[in-house]
Amino acid sequence: MEAQRLNTGMLSLTEDECLRLLATDDYGRIGLVVDGRPEIFPVNYALDHDRSVIFRTADGTKLASTANHPVVFEVDFVARATRTGWSVVVHGLAHHIQTVIGGPRPLSPWLSDRPYTVRIQTQSVTGRVIGPRPSQLDGE
Amino acid sequence: MEAQRLNTGMLSLTEDECLRLLATDDYGRIGLVVDGRPEIFPVNYALDHDRSVIFRTADGTKLASTANHPVVFEVDFVARATRTGWSVVVHGLAHHIQTVIGGPRPLSPWLSDRPYTVRIQTQSVTGRVIGPRPSQLDGE
């Protein structure tokens, strides 16, 4: 039943490594508390110059629940064949904003009907790796 | 700034389609409320015969926060190049269990130090698609 490789542990990423991984991706998931219950919504995002996560949303649950509330944001990559991968988790406060400062990659929503912009003001960022170090962190 | 394709909408998946997608994958993310704040943890999982999601955990935040509490569980796939993909979200109650009934794929944790088993008793499952229908739903 356990013929596949069993990894014996995880390595932690530094905050700088986490931010570099966040800057190279554009798709993650926001976790909210709505009426006391947890919710997860996939979003596409950009990392702003001030380390905040920016995404667009339609008017609805996501919008109401992110107004000045603590949220969590997660990005990951897994290679199922080798059972390895990495994940980065941001904790922060969400705010509605009018203007995006702009970061290494501009925010470019996948869906057209997302008029509202939300910023997650990063309070902490942590990350973990199972298996090899992410290739995005090589070089420089 | 918006030169890439902008999708104009999402399609919903049926419950049966969501369960078929859940059965073909083994990696997702659990969303919890811990001390009133949202948390997301990546987990590898299996779908049990009774539509519940099974995963292993070490003793810690995940374990304490899943004891008879509402949780959310999310699985997705995205093709960043075409900005398309699908996501499935399960809402349910988490319980600690001793024995796994067994499903189409056995639970096979990626990490060795995960002695506790948690079952999410599915209350609802919803899913959305941006772009083409997931290939896992073809045929049969």
PDB file of C-alpha atoms in Angstrom:
ATOM      1  CA  MET A   1       0.000   0.000   0.000  1.00  0.00           C
ATOM      2  CA  GLU A   2       2.971   2.308   0.596  1.00  0.00           C
ATOM      3  CA  ALA A   3       5.154   1.279  -2.306  1.00  0.00           C
ATOM      4  CA  GLN A   4       5.703   4.841  -3.454  1.00  0.00           C
ATOM      5  CA  ARG A   5       8.432   6.992  -2.061  1.00  0.00           C
ATOM      6  CA  LEU A   6       7.765   8.280   1.448  1.00  0.00           C
ATOM      7  CA  ASN A   7       9.415  11.614   2.071  1.00  0.00           C
ATOM      8  CA  THR A   8      10.769  11.866   5.558  1.00  0.00           C
ATOM      9  CA  GLY A   9      10.456  15.573   6.064  1.00  0.00           C
ATOM     10  CA  MET A  10       9.996  19.097   4.855  1.00  0.00           C
ATOM     11  CA  LEU A  11      12.394  21.994   4.596  1.00  0.00           C
ATOM     12  CA  SER A  12      11.388  25.561   5.394  1.00  0.00           C
ATOM     13  CA  LEU A  13      11.922  28.403   2.933  1.00  0.00           C
ATOM     14  CA  THR A  14      13.209  31.794   4.003  1.00  0.00           C
ATOM     15  CA  GLU A  15      10.929  34.815   3.699  1.00  0.00           C
ATOM     16  CA  ASP A  16      13.000  36.074   0.785  1.00  0.00           C
ATOM     17  CA  GLU A  17      12.676  32.740  -1.002  1.00  0.00           C
ATOM     18  CA  CYS A  18       8.924  32.743  -0.423  1.00  0.00           C
ATOM     19  CA  LEU A  19       8.581  36.230  -1.908  1.00  0.00           C
ATOM     20  CA  ARG A  20      10.637  35.217  -4.948  1.00  0.00           C
ATOM     21  CA  LEU A  21       8.346  32.242  -5.524  1.00  0.00           C
ATOM     22  CA  LEU A  22       5.269  34.440  -5.110  1.00  0.00           C
ATOM     23  CA  ALA A  23       6.697  36.878  -7.653  1.00  0.00           C
ATOM     24  CA  THR A  24       7.130  34.174 -10.311  1.00  0.00           C
ATOM     25  CA  ASP A  25       3.585  32.812 -10.131  1.00  0.00           C
ATOM     26  CA  ASP A  26       0.162  34.322 -10.796  1.00  0.00           C
ATOM     27  CA  TYR A  27      -2.349  31.803  -9.454  1.00  0.00           C
ATOM     28  CA  GLY A  28      -3.208  31.004  -5.847  1.00  0.00           C
ATOM     29  CA  ARG A  29      -6.015  30.549  -3.375  1.00  0.00           C
ATOM     30  CA  ILE A  30      -7.422  32.900  -0.785  1.00  0.00           C
ATOM     31  CA  GLY A  31      -8.792  31.546   2.480  1.00  0.00           C
ATOM     32  CA  LEU A  32     -11.491  33.503   4.310  1.00  0.00           C
ATOM     33  CA  VAL A  33     -13.842  33.122   7.241  1.00  0.00           C
ATOM     34  CA  VAL A  34     -17.442  33.687   6.140  1.00  0.00           C
ATOM     35  CA  ASP A  35     -20.066  33.483   8.892  1.00  0.00           C
ATOM     36  CA  GLY A  36     -17.606  31.593  11.044  1.00  0.00           C
ATOM     37  CA  ARG A  37     -16.886  28.990   8.369  1.00  0.00           C
ATOM     38  CA  PRO A  38     -13.760  28.603   6.261  1.00  0.00           C
ATOM     39  CA  GLU A  39     -13.899  29.274   2.526  1.00  0.00           C
ATOM     40  CA  ILE A  40     -11.276  28.897  -0.201  1.00  0.00           C
ATOM     41  CA  PHE A  41     -11.431  30.734  -3.541  1.00  0.00           C
ATOM     42  CA  PRO A  42      -8.961  30.334  -6.405  1.00  0.00           C
ATOM     43  CA  VAL A  43      -7.729  33.689  -7.699  1.00  0.00           C
ATOM     44  CA  ASN A  44      -5.139  34.936 -10.088  1.00  0.00           C
ATOM     45  CA  TYR A  45      -2.912  37.537  -8.545  1.00  0.00           C
ATOM     46  CA  ALA A  46       0.139  39.734  -8.789  1.00  0.00           C
ATOM     47  CA  LEU A  47       2.745  40.584  -6.165  1.00  0.00           C
ATOM     48  CA  ASP A  48       2.990  44.323  -5.563  1.00  0.00           C
ATOM     49  CA  HIS A  49       6.269  46.158  -4.897  1.00  0.00           C
ATOM     50  CA  ASP A  50       5.459  46.398  -1.198  1.00  0.00           C
ATOM     51  CA  ARG A  51       5.133  42.581  -0.866  1.00  0.00           C
ATOM     52  CA  SER A  52       1.355  42.707  -0.905  1.00  0.00           C
ATOM     53  CA  VAL A  53      -0.775  40.297  -2.915  1.00  0.00           C
ATOM     54  CA  ILE A  54      -3.224  41.939  -5.326  1.00  0.00           C
ATOM     55  CA  PHE A  55      -6.221  40.317  -6.963  1.00  0.00           C
ATOM     56  CA  ARG A  56      -9.500  41.276  -8.560  1.00  0.00           C
ATOM     57  CA  THR A  57     -12.926  40.100  -7.538  1.00  0.00           C
ATOM     58  CA  ALA A  58     -16.574  40.528  -8.419  1.00  0.00           C
ATOM     59  CA  ASP A  59     -18.960  41.926  -5.836  1.00  0.00           C
ATOM     60  CA  GLY A  60     -19.903  39.057  -3.571  1.00  0.00           C
ATOM     61  CA  THR A  61     -18.721  36.869  -0.767  1.00  0.00           C
ATOM     62  CA  LYS A  62     -15.065  37.456  -1.452  1.00  0.00           C
ATOM     63  CA  LEU A  63     -15.496  41.212  -1.546  1.00  0.00           C
ATOM     64  CA  ALA A  64     -17.524  41.500   1.654  1.00  0.00           C
ATOM     65  CA  SER A  65     -15.320  39.085   3.563  1.00  0.00           C
ATOM     66  CA  THR A  66     -12.031  40.704   2.688  1.00  0.00           C
ATOM     67  CA  ALA A  67     -12.796  44.226   3.902  1.00  0.00           C
ATOM     68  CA  ASN A  68     -10.171  44.811   6.607  1.00  0.00           C
ATOM     69  CA  HIS A  69     -10.240  41.163   7.653  1.00  0.00           C
ATOM     70  CA  PRO A  70      -7.418  38.688   8.218  1.00  0.00           C
ATOM     71  CA  VAL A  71      -7.027  36.363   5.273  1.00  0.00           C
ATOM     72  CA  VAL A  72      -4.637  33.650   4.194  1.00  0.00           C
ATOM     73  CA  PHE A  73      -3.263  33.213   0.702  1.00  0.00           C
ATOM     74  CA  GLU A  74      -1.607  30.061  -0.620  1.00  0.00           C
ATOM     75  CA  VAL A  75       0.442  29.262  -3.730  1.00  0.00           C
ATOM     76  CA  ASP A  76       1.959  25.877  -4.438  1.00  0.00           C
ATOM     77  CA  PHE A  77       3.477  23.600  -7.009  1.00  0.00           C
ATOM     78  CA  VAL A  78       3.548  19.828  -6.856  1.00  0.00           C
ATOM     79  CA  ALA A  79       5.026  17.138  -9.067  1.00  0.00           C
ATOM     80  CA  ARG A  80       2.667  14.252  -8.421  1.00  0.00           C
ATOM     81  CA  ALA A  81       4.939  11.684 -10.094  1.00  0.00           C
ATOM     82  CA  THR A  82       7.764  12.305  -7.631  1.00  0.00           C
ATOM     83  CA  ARG A  83       5.490  13.445  -4.761  1.00  0.00           C
ATOM     84  CA  THR A  84       7.534  16.567  -4.306  1.00  0.00           C
ATOM     85  CA  GLY A  85       6.747  20.262  -4.358  1.00  0.00           C
ATOM     86  CA  TRP A  86       6.611  23.516  -2.489  1.00  0.00           C
ATOM     87  CA  SER A  87       3.998  25.782  -0.921  1.00  0.00           C
ATOM     88  CA  VAL A  88       4.006  29.376   0.252  1.00  0.00           C
ATOM     89  CA  VAL A  89       1.446  30.766   2.707  1.00  0.00           C
ATOM     90  CA  VAL A  90       0.833  34.483   3.291  1.00  0.00           C
ATOM     91  CA  HIS A  91      -1.071  35.815   6.282  1.00  0.00           C
ATOM     92  CA  GLY A  92      -2.262  39.370   6.121  1.00  0.00           C
ATOM     93  CA  LEU A  93      -5.033  41.926   6.244  1.00  0.00           C
ATOM     94  CA  ALA A  94      -7.211  42.454   3.189  1.00  0.00           C
ATOM     95  CA  HIS A  95      -8.239  45.919   2.011  1.00  0.00           C
ATOM     96  CA  HIS A  96     -10.070  47.216  -1.011  1.00  0.00           C
ATOM     97  CA  ILE A  97      -7.929  49.558  -3.030  1.00  0.00           C
ATOM     98  CA  GLN A  98      -8.368  51.888  -5.966  1.00  0.00           C
ATOM     99  CA  THR A  99      -4.866  51.926  -7.365  1.00  0.00           C
ATOM    100  CA  VAL A 100      -2.279  49.219  -7.818  1.00  0.00           C
ATOM    101  CA  ILE A 101       1.299  50.371  -7.176  1.00  0.00           C
ATOM    102  CA  GLY A 102       2.620  47.855  -9.661  1.00  0.00           C
ATOM    103  CA  GLY A 103       5.058  45.029  -9.246  1.00  0.00           C
ATOM    104  CA  PRO A 104       7.365  42.748 -11.205  1.00  0.00           C
ATOM    105  CA  ARG A 105       4.355  41.372 -13.069  1.00  0.00           C
ATOM    106  CA  PRO A 106       1.241  43.430 -13.723  1.00  0.00           C
ATOM    107  CA  LEU A 107      -2.094  42.126 -12.512  1.00  0.00           C
ATOM    108  CA  SER A 108      -3.897  40.638 -15.470  1.00  0.00           C
ATOM    109  CA  PRO A 109      -7.165  38.943 -14.481  1.00  0.00           C
ATOM    110  CA  TRP A 110      -8.249  35.748 -16.221  1.00  0.00           C
ATOM    111  CA  LEU A 111     -11.902  36.778 -16.083  1.00  0.00           C
ATOM    112  CA  SER A 112     -13.387  39.986 -17.380  1.00  0.00           C
ATOM    113  CA  ASP A 113     -16.085  40.702 -14.792  1.00  0.00           C
ATOM    114  CA  ARG A 114     -13.836  41.453 -11.820  1.00  0.00           C
ATOM    115  CA  PRO A 115     -14.117  45.192 -11.217  1.00  0.00           C
ATOM    116  CA  TYR A 116     -12.916  45.345  -7.590  1.00  0.00           C
ATOM    117  CA  THR A 117      -9.292  45.193  -6.512  1.00  0.00           C
ATOM    118  CA  VAL A 118      -8.218  43.718  -3.182  1.00  0.00           C
ATOM    119  CA  ARG A 119      -4.808  43.982  -1.561  1.00  0.00           C
ATOM    120  CA  ILE A 120      -3.542  41.609   1.078  1.00  0.00           C
ATOM    121  CA  GLN A 121      -1.126  43.550   3.251  1.00  0.00           C
ATOM    122  CA  THR A 122       1.420  40.867   4.093  1.00  0.00           C
ATOM    123  CA  GLN A 123       2.046  40.273   7.795  1.00  0.00           C
ATOM    124  CA  SER A 124       3.895  36.983   7.501  1.00  0.00           C
ATOM    125  CA  VAL A 125       4.994  34.659   4.746  1.00  0.00           C
ATOM    126  CA  THR A 126       6.164  31.104   5.239  1.00  0.00           C
ATOM    127  CA  GLY A 127       6.999  28.304   2.866  1.00  0.00           C
ATOM    128  CA  ARG A 128       7.886  24.644   2.800  1.00  0.00           C
ATOM    129  CA  VAL A 129       9.520  22.265   0.370  1.00  0.00           C
ATOM    130  CA  ILE A 130       9.247  18.512  -0.018  1.00  0.00           C
ATOM    131  CA  GLY A 131      12.053  17.249  -2.242  1.00  0.00           C
ATOM    132  CA  PRO A 132      14.390  19.378  -4.353  1.00  0.00           C
ATOM    133  CA  ARG A 133      14.736  23.129  -4.028  1.00  0.00           C
ATOM    134  CA  PRO A 134      12.396  25.000  -6.444  1.00  0.00           C
ATOM    135  CA  SER A 135      14.193  25.742  -9.718  1.00  0.00           C
ATOM    136  CA  GLN A 136      12.925  29.351  -9.599  1.00  0.00           C
ATOM    137  CA  LEU A 137      15.331  29.943  -6.707  1.00  0.00           C
ATOM    138  CA  ASP A 138      18.396  28.889  -8.692  1.00  0.00           C
ATOM    139  CA  GLY A 139      20.820  31.441 -10.087  1.00  0.00           C
ATOM    140  CA  GLU A 140      20.775  35.185  -9.480  1.00  0.00           C
TER     141      GLU A 140
ATOM    142  CA  MET B   1      -1.735  45.567 -20.151  1.00  0.00           C
ATOM    143  CA  GLU B   2      -4.514  43.109 -20.954  1.00  0.00           C
ATOM    144  CA  ALA B   3      -3.119  41.585 -24.119  1.00  0.00           C
ATOM    145  CA  GLN B   4      -3.670  38.044 -22.919  1.00  0.00           C
ATOM    146  CA  ARG B   5      -6.934  36.270 -23.405  1.00  0.00           C
ATOM    147  CA  LEU B   6      -9.696  37.431 -21.070  1.00  0.00           C
ATOM    148  CA  ASN B   7     -12.168  34.684 -20.332  1.00  0.00           C
ATOM    149  CA  THR B   8     -15.697  35.974 -20.174  1.00  0.00           C
ATOM    150  CA  GLY B   9     -17.099  33.484 -17.718  1.00  0.00           C
ATOM    151  CA  MET B  10     -17.040  30.255 -15.829  1.00  0.00           C
ATOM    152  CA  LEU B  11     -19.076  27.091 -16.205  1.00  0.00           C
ATOM    153  CA  SER B  12     -20.310  25.095 -13.232  1.00  0.00           C
ATOM    154  CA  LEU B  13     -19.596  21.398 -12.860  1.00  0.00           C
ATOM    155  CA  THR B  14     -22.226  18.930 -11.670  1.00  0.00           C
ATOM    156  CA  GLU B  15     -21.735  17.182  -8.338  1.00  0.00           C
ATOM    157  CA  ASP B  16     -20.997  13.931 -10.173  1.00  0.00           C
ATOM    158  CA  GLU B  17     -18.358  15.646 -12.303  1.00  0.00           C
ATOM    159  CA  CYS B  18     -16.779  17.173  -9.185  1.00  0.00           C
ATOM    160  CA  LEU B  19     -16.571  13.779  -7.484  1.00  0.00           C
ATOM    161  CA  ARG B  20     -14.987  12.230 -10.578  1.00  0.00           C
ATOM    162  CA  LEU B  21     -12.336  14.965 -10.598  1.00  0.00           C
ATOM    163  CA  LEU B  22     -11.729  14.494  -6.867  1.00  0.00           C
ATOM    164  CA  ALA B  23     -11.307  10.750  -7.440  1.00  0.00           C
ATOM    165  CA  THR B  24      -8.611  11.246 -10.078  1.00  0.00           C
ATOM    166  CA  ASP B  25      -6.397  13.553  -8.007  1.00  0.00           C
ATOM    167  CA  ASP B  26      -4.530  13.118  -4.732  1.00  0.00           C
ATOM    168  CA  TYR B  27      -3.404  16.621  -3.729  1.00  0.00           C
ATOM    169  CA  GLY B  28      -5.479  19.496  -2.397  1.00  0.00           C
ATOM    170  CA  ARG B  29      -5.731  22.109   0.305  1.00  0.00           C
ATOM    171  CA  ILE B  30      -7.758  22.169   3.509  1.00  0.00           C
ATOM    172  CA  GLY B  31      -9.131  25.449   4.836  1.00  0.00           C
ATOM    173  CA  LEU B  32      -9.731  25.822   8.561  1.00  0.00           C
ATOM    174  CA  VAL B  33     -10.624  28.479  11.096  1.00  0.00           C
ATOM    175  CA  VAL B  34      -8.011  28.617  13.863  1.00  0.00           C
ATOM    176  CA  ASP B  35      -8.680  31.129  16.653  1.00  0.00           C
ATOM    177  CA  GLY B  36     -11.071  32.983  14.353  1.00  0.00           C
ATOM    178  CA  ARG B  37      -8.520  33.278  11.547  1.00  0.00           C
ATOM    179  CA  PRO B  38      -8.443  31.409   8.271  1.00  0.00           C
ATOM    180  CA  GLU B  39      -5.680  28.886   7.574  1.00  0.00           C
ATOM    181  CA  ILE B  40      -4.841  26.833   4.480  1.00  0.00           C
ATOM    182  CA  PHE B  41      -2.753  23.645   4.567  1.00  0.00           C
ATOM    183  CA  PRO B  42      -1.722  21.583   1.563  1.00  0.00           C
ATOM    184  CA  VAL B  43      -2.472  17.875   2.020  1.00  0.00           C
ATOM    185  CA  ASN B  44      -2.410  14.771  -0.069  1.00  0.00           C
ATOM    186  CA  TYR B  45      -5.665  12.886   0.122  1.00  0.00           C
ATOM    187  CA  ALA B  46      -7.828  10.062  -1.126  1.00  0.00           C
ATOM    188  CA  LEU B  47     -11.547   9.999  -1.879  1.00  0.00           C
ATOM    189  CA  ASP B  48     -13.353   7.368   0.153  1.00  0.00           C
ATOM    190  CA  HIS B  49     -16.234   5.251  -1.178  1.00  0.00           C
ATOM    191  CA  ASP B  50     -18.755   7.360   0.727  1.00  0.00           C
ATOM    192  CA  ARG B  51     -17.591  10.584  -1.010  1.00  0.00           C
ATOM    193  CA  SER B  52     -15.565  11.694   1.988  1.00  0.00           C
ATOM    194  CA  VAL B  53     -12.075  13.146   1.710  1.00  0.00           C
ATOM    195  CA  ILE B  54      -9.426  11.329   3.762  1.00  0.00           C
ATOM    196  CA  PHE B  55      -6.027  12.686   4.696  1.00  0.00           C
ATOM    197  CA  ARG B  56      -3.300  12.126   7.277  1.00  0.00           C
ATOM    198  CA  THR B  57      -1.873  14.711   9.603  1.00  0.00           C
ATOM    199  CA  ALA B  58       0.634  15.097  12.393  1.00  0.00           C
ATOM    200  CA  ASP B  59      -0.531  16.208  15.823  1.00  0.00           C
ATOM    201  CA  GLY B  60      -0.884  19.983  15.693  1.00  0.00           C
ATOM    202  CA  THR B  61      -3.013  22.796  14.420  1.00  0.00           C
ATOM    203  CA  LYS B  62      -4.624  20.775  11.703  1.00  0.00           C
ATOM    204  CA  LEU B  63      -5.516  17.965  14.056  1.00  0.00           C
ATOM    205  CA  ALA B  64      -7.026  20.134  16.776  1.00  0.00           C
ATOM    206  CA  SER B  65      -8.901  22.347  14.351  1.00  0.00           C
ATOM    207  CA  THR B  66     -10.526  19.557  12.407  1.00  0.00           C
ATOM    208  CA  ALA B  67     -12.189  17.750  15.310  1.00  0.00           C
ATOM    209  CA  ASN B  68     -15.908  17.934  14.424  1.00  0.00           C
ATOM    210  CA  HIS B  69     -15.498  21.343  12.820  1.00  0.00           C
ATOM    211  CA  PRO B  70     -16.645  22.644   9.447  1.00  0.00           C
ATOM    212  CA  VAL B  71     -13.810  22.687   6.955  1.00  0.00           C
ATOM    213  CA  VAL B  72     -13.380  23.420   3.275  1.00  0.00           C
ATOM    214  CA  PHE B  73     -11.262  21.398   0.890  1.00  0.00           C
ATOM    215  CA  GLU B  74     -10.102  22.559  -2.529  1.00  0.00           C
ATOM    216  CA  VAL B  75      -8.524  20.805  -5.528  1.00  0.00           C
ATOM    217  CA  ASP B  76      -7.688  22.539  -8.768  1.00  0.00           C
ATOM    218  CA  PHE B  77      -5.768  22.390 -11.987  1.00  0.00           C
ATOM    219  CA  VAL B  78      -4.693  25.366 -14.077  1.00  0.00           C
ATOM    220  CA  ALA B  79      -2.912  25.757 -17.389  1.00  0.00           C
ATOM    221  CA  ARG B  80      -1.200  29.095 -16.931  1.00  0.00           C
ATOM    222  CA  ALA B  81      -0.289  29.437 -20.609  1.00  0.00           C
ATOM    223  CA  THR B  82      -3.928  29.387 -21.715  1.00  0.00           C
ATOM    224  CA  ARG B  83      -5.299  30.809 -18.442  1.00  0.00           C
ATOM    225  CA  THR B  84      -7.780  27.979 -18.165  1.00  0.00           C
ATOM    226  CA  GLY B  85      -8.499  25.376 -15.533  1.00  0.00           C
ATOM    227  CA  TRP B  86     -10.946  23.914 -13.075  1.00  0.00           C
ATOM    228  CA  SER B  87     -11.487  23.885  -9.320  1.00  0.00           C
ATOM    229  CA  VAL B  88     -13.571  21.747  -6.997  1.00  0.00           C
ATOM    230  CA  VAL B  89     -14.544  22.841  -3.487  1.00  0.00           C
ATOM    231  CA  VAL B  90     -15.881  20.499  -0.791  1.00  0.00           C
ATOM    232  CA  HIS B  91     -17.614  21.726   2.339  1.00  0.00           C
ATOM    233  CA  GLY B  92     -18.014  19.277   5.167  1.00  0.00           C
ATOM    234  CA  LEU B  93     -17.436  18.276   8.752  1.00  0.00           C
ATOM    235  CA  ALA B  94     -14.066  16.908   9.787  1.00  0.00           C
ATOM    236  CA  HIS B  95     -13.716  13.930  12.094  1.00  0.00           C
ATOM    237  CA  HIS B  96     -10.807  11.866  13.305  1.00  0.00           C
ATOM    238  CA  ILE B  97     -11.144   8.262  12.295  1.00  0.00           C
ATOM    239  CA  GLN B  98      -9.378   4.985  12.999  1.00  0.00           C
ATOM    240  CA  THR B  99     -10.187   3.047   9.855  1.00  0.00           C
ATOM    241  CA  VAL B 100     -10.370   4.065   6.216  1.00  0.00           C
ATOM    242  CA  ILE B 101     -13.164   2.357   4.278  1.00  0.00           C
ATOM    243  CA  GLY B 102     -11.127   2.476   1.096  1.00  0.00           C
ATOM    244  CA  GLY B 103     -11.846   4.115  -2.221  1.00  0.00           C
ATOM    245  CA  PRO B 104     -10.829   4.048  -5.859  1.00  0.00           C
ATOM    246  CA  ARG B 105      -7.328   5.065  -4.853  1.00  0.00           C
ATOM    247  CA  PRO B 106      -5.791   4.140  -1.513  1.00  0.00           C
ATOM    248  CA  LEU B 107      -4.535   6.885   0.743  1.00  0.00           C
ATOM    249  CA  SER B 108      -0.760   7.021   0.423  1.00  0.00           C
ATOM    250  CA  PRO B 109       0.771   9.942   2.332  1.00  0.00           C
ATOM    251  CA  TRP B 110       3.739  11.792   0.900  1.00  0.00           C
ATOM    252  CA  LEU B 111       5.276  12.249   4.327  1.00  0.00           C
ATOM    253  CA  SER B 112       6.043   9.532   6.850  1.00  0.00           C
ATOM    254  CA  ASP B 113       5.254  11.299  10.129  1.00  0.00           C
ATOM    255  CA  ARG B 114       1.501  11.606   9.706  1.00  0.00           C
ATOM    256  CA  PRO B 115      -0.035   9.157  12.189  1.00  0.00           C
ATOM    257  CA  TYR B 116      -3.543  10.642  12.451  1.00  0.00           C
ATOM    258  CA  THR B 117      -6.286  10.158   9.884  1.00  0.00           C
ATOM    259  CA  VAL B 118      -8.978  12.766   9.279  1.00  0.00           C
ATOM    260  CA  ARG B 119     -12.163  12.328   7.267  1.00  0.00           C
ATOM    261  CA  ILE B 120     -14.128  15.217   5.812  1.00  0.00           C
ATOM    262  CA  GLN B 121     -17.751  14.107   5.657  1.00  0.00           C
ATOM    263  CA  THR B 122     -18.908  15.819   2.492  1.00  0.00           C
ATOM    264  CA  GLN B 123     -21.921  18.105   2.819  1.00  0.00           C
ATOM    265  CA  SER B 124     -21.616  19.880  -0.521  1.00  0.00           C
ATOM    266  CA  VAL B 125     -19.304  19.792  -3.483  1.00  0.00           C
ATOM    267  CA  THR B 126     -19.170  22.427  -6.198  1.00  0.00           C
ATOM    268  CA  GLY B 127     -16.880  23.016  -9.115  1.00  0.00           C
ATOM    269  CA  ARG B 128     -16.109  25.526 -11.819  1.00  0.00           C
ATOM    270  CA  VAL B 129     -14.334  25.501 -15.150  1.00  0.00           C
ATOM    271  CA  ILE B 130     -12.652  28.291 -17.095  1.00  0.00           C
ATOM    272  CA  GLY B 131     -12.022  27.114 -20.649  1.00  0.00           C
ATOM    273  CA  PRO B 132     -12.342  23.568 -21.959  1.00  0.00           C
ATOM    274  CA  ARG B 133     -13.993  20.713 -20.090  1.00  0.00           C
ATOM    275  CA  PRO B 134     -11.478  18.728 -17.995  1.00  0.00           C
ATOM    276  CA  SER B 135     -10.146  15.770 -19.973  1.00  0.00           C
ATOM    277  CA  GLN B 136     -10.705  13.463 -16.996  1.00  0.00           C
ATOM    278  CA  LEU B 137     -14.454  13.808 -17.651  1.00  0.00           C
ATOM    279  CA  ASP B 138     -14.224  12.532 -21.241  1.00  0.00           C
ATOM    280  CA  GLY B 139     -15.262   9.014 -22.135  1.00  0.00           C
ATOM    281  CA  GLU B 140     -16.926   6.470 -19.844  1.00  0.00           C
TER     282      GLU B 140
END
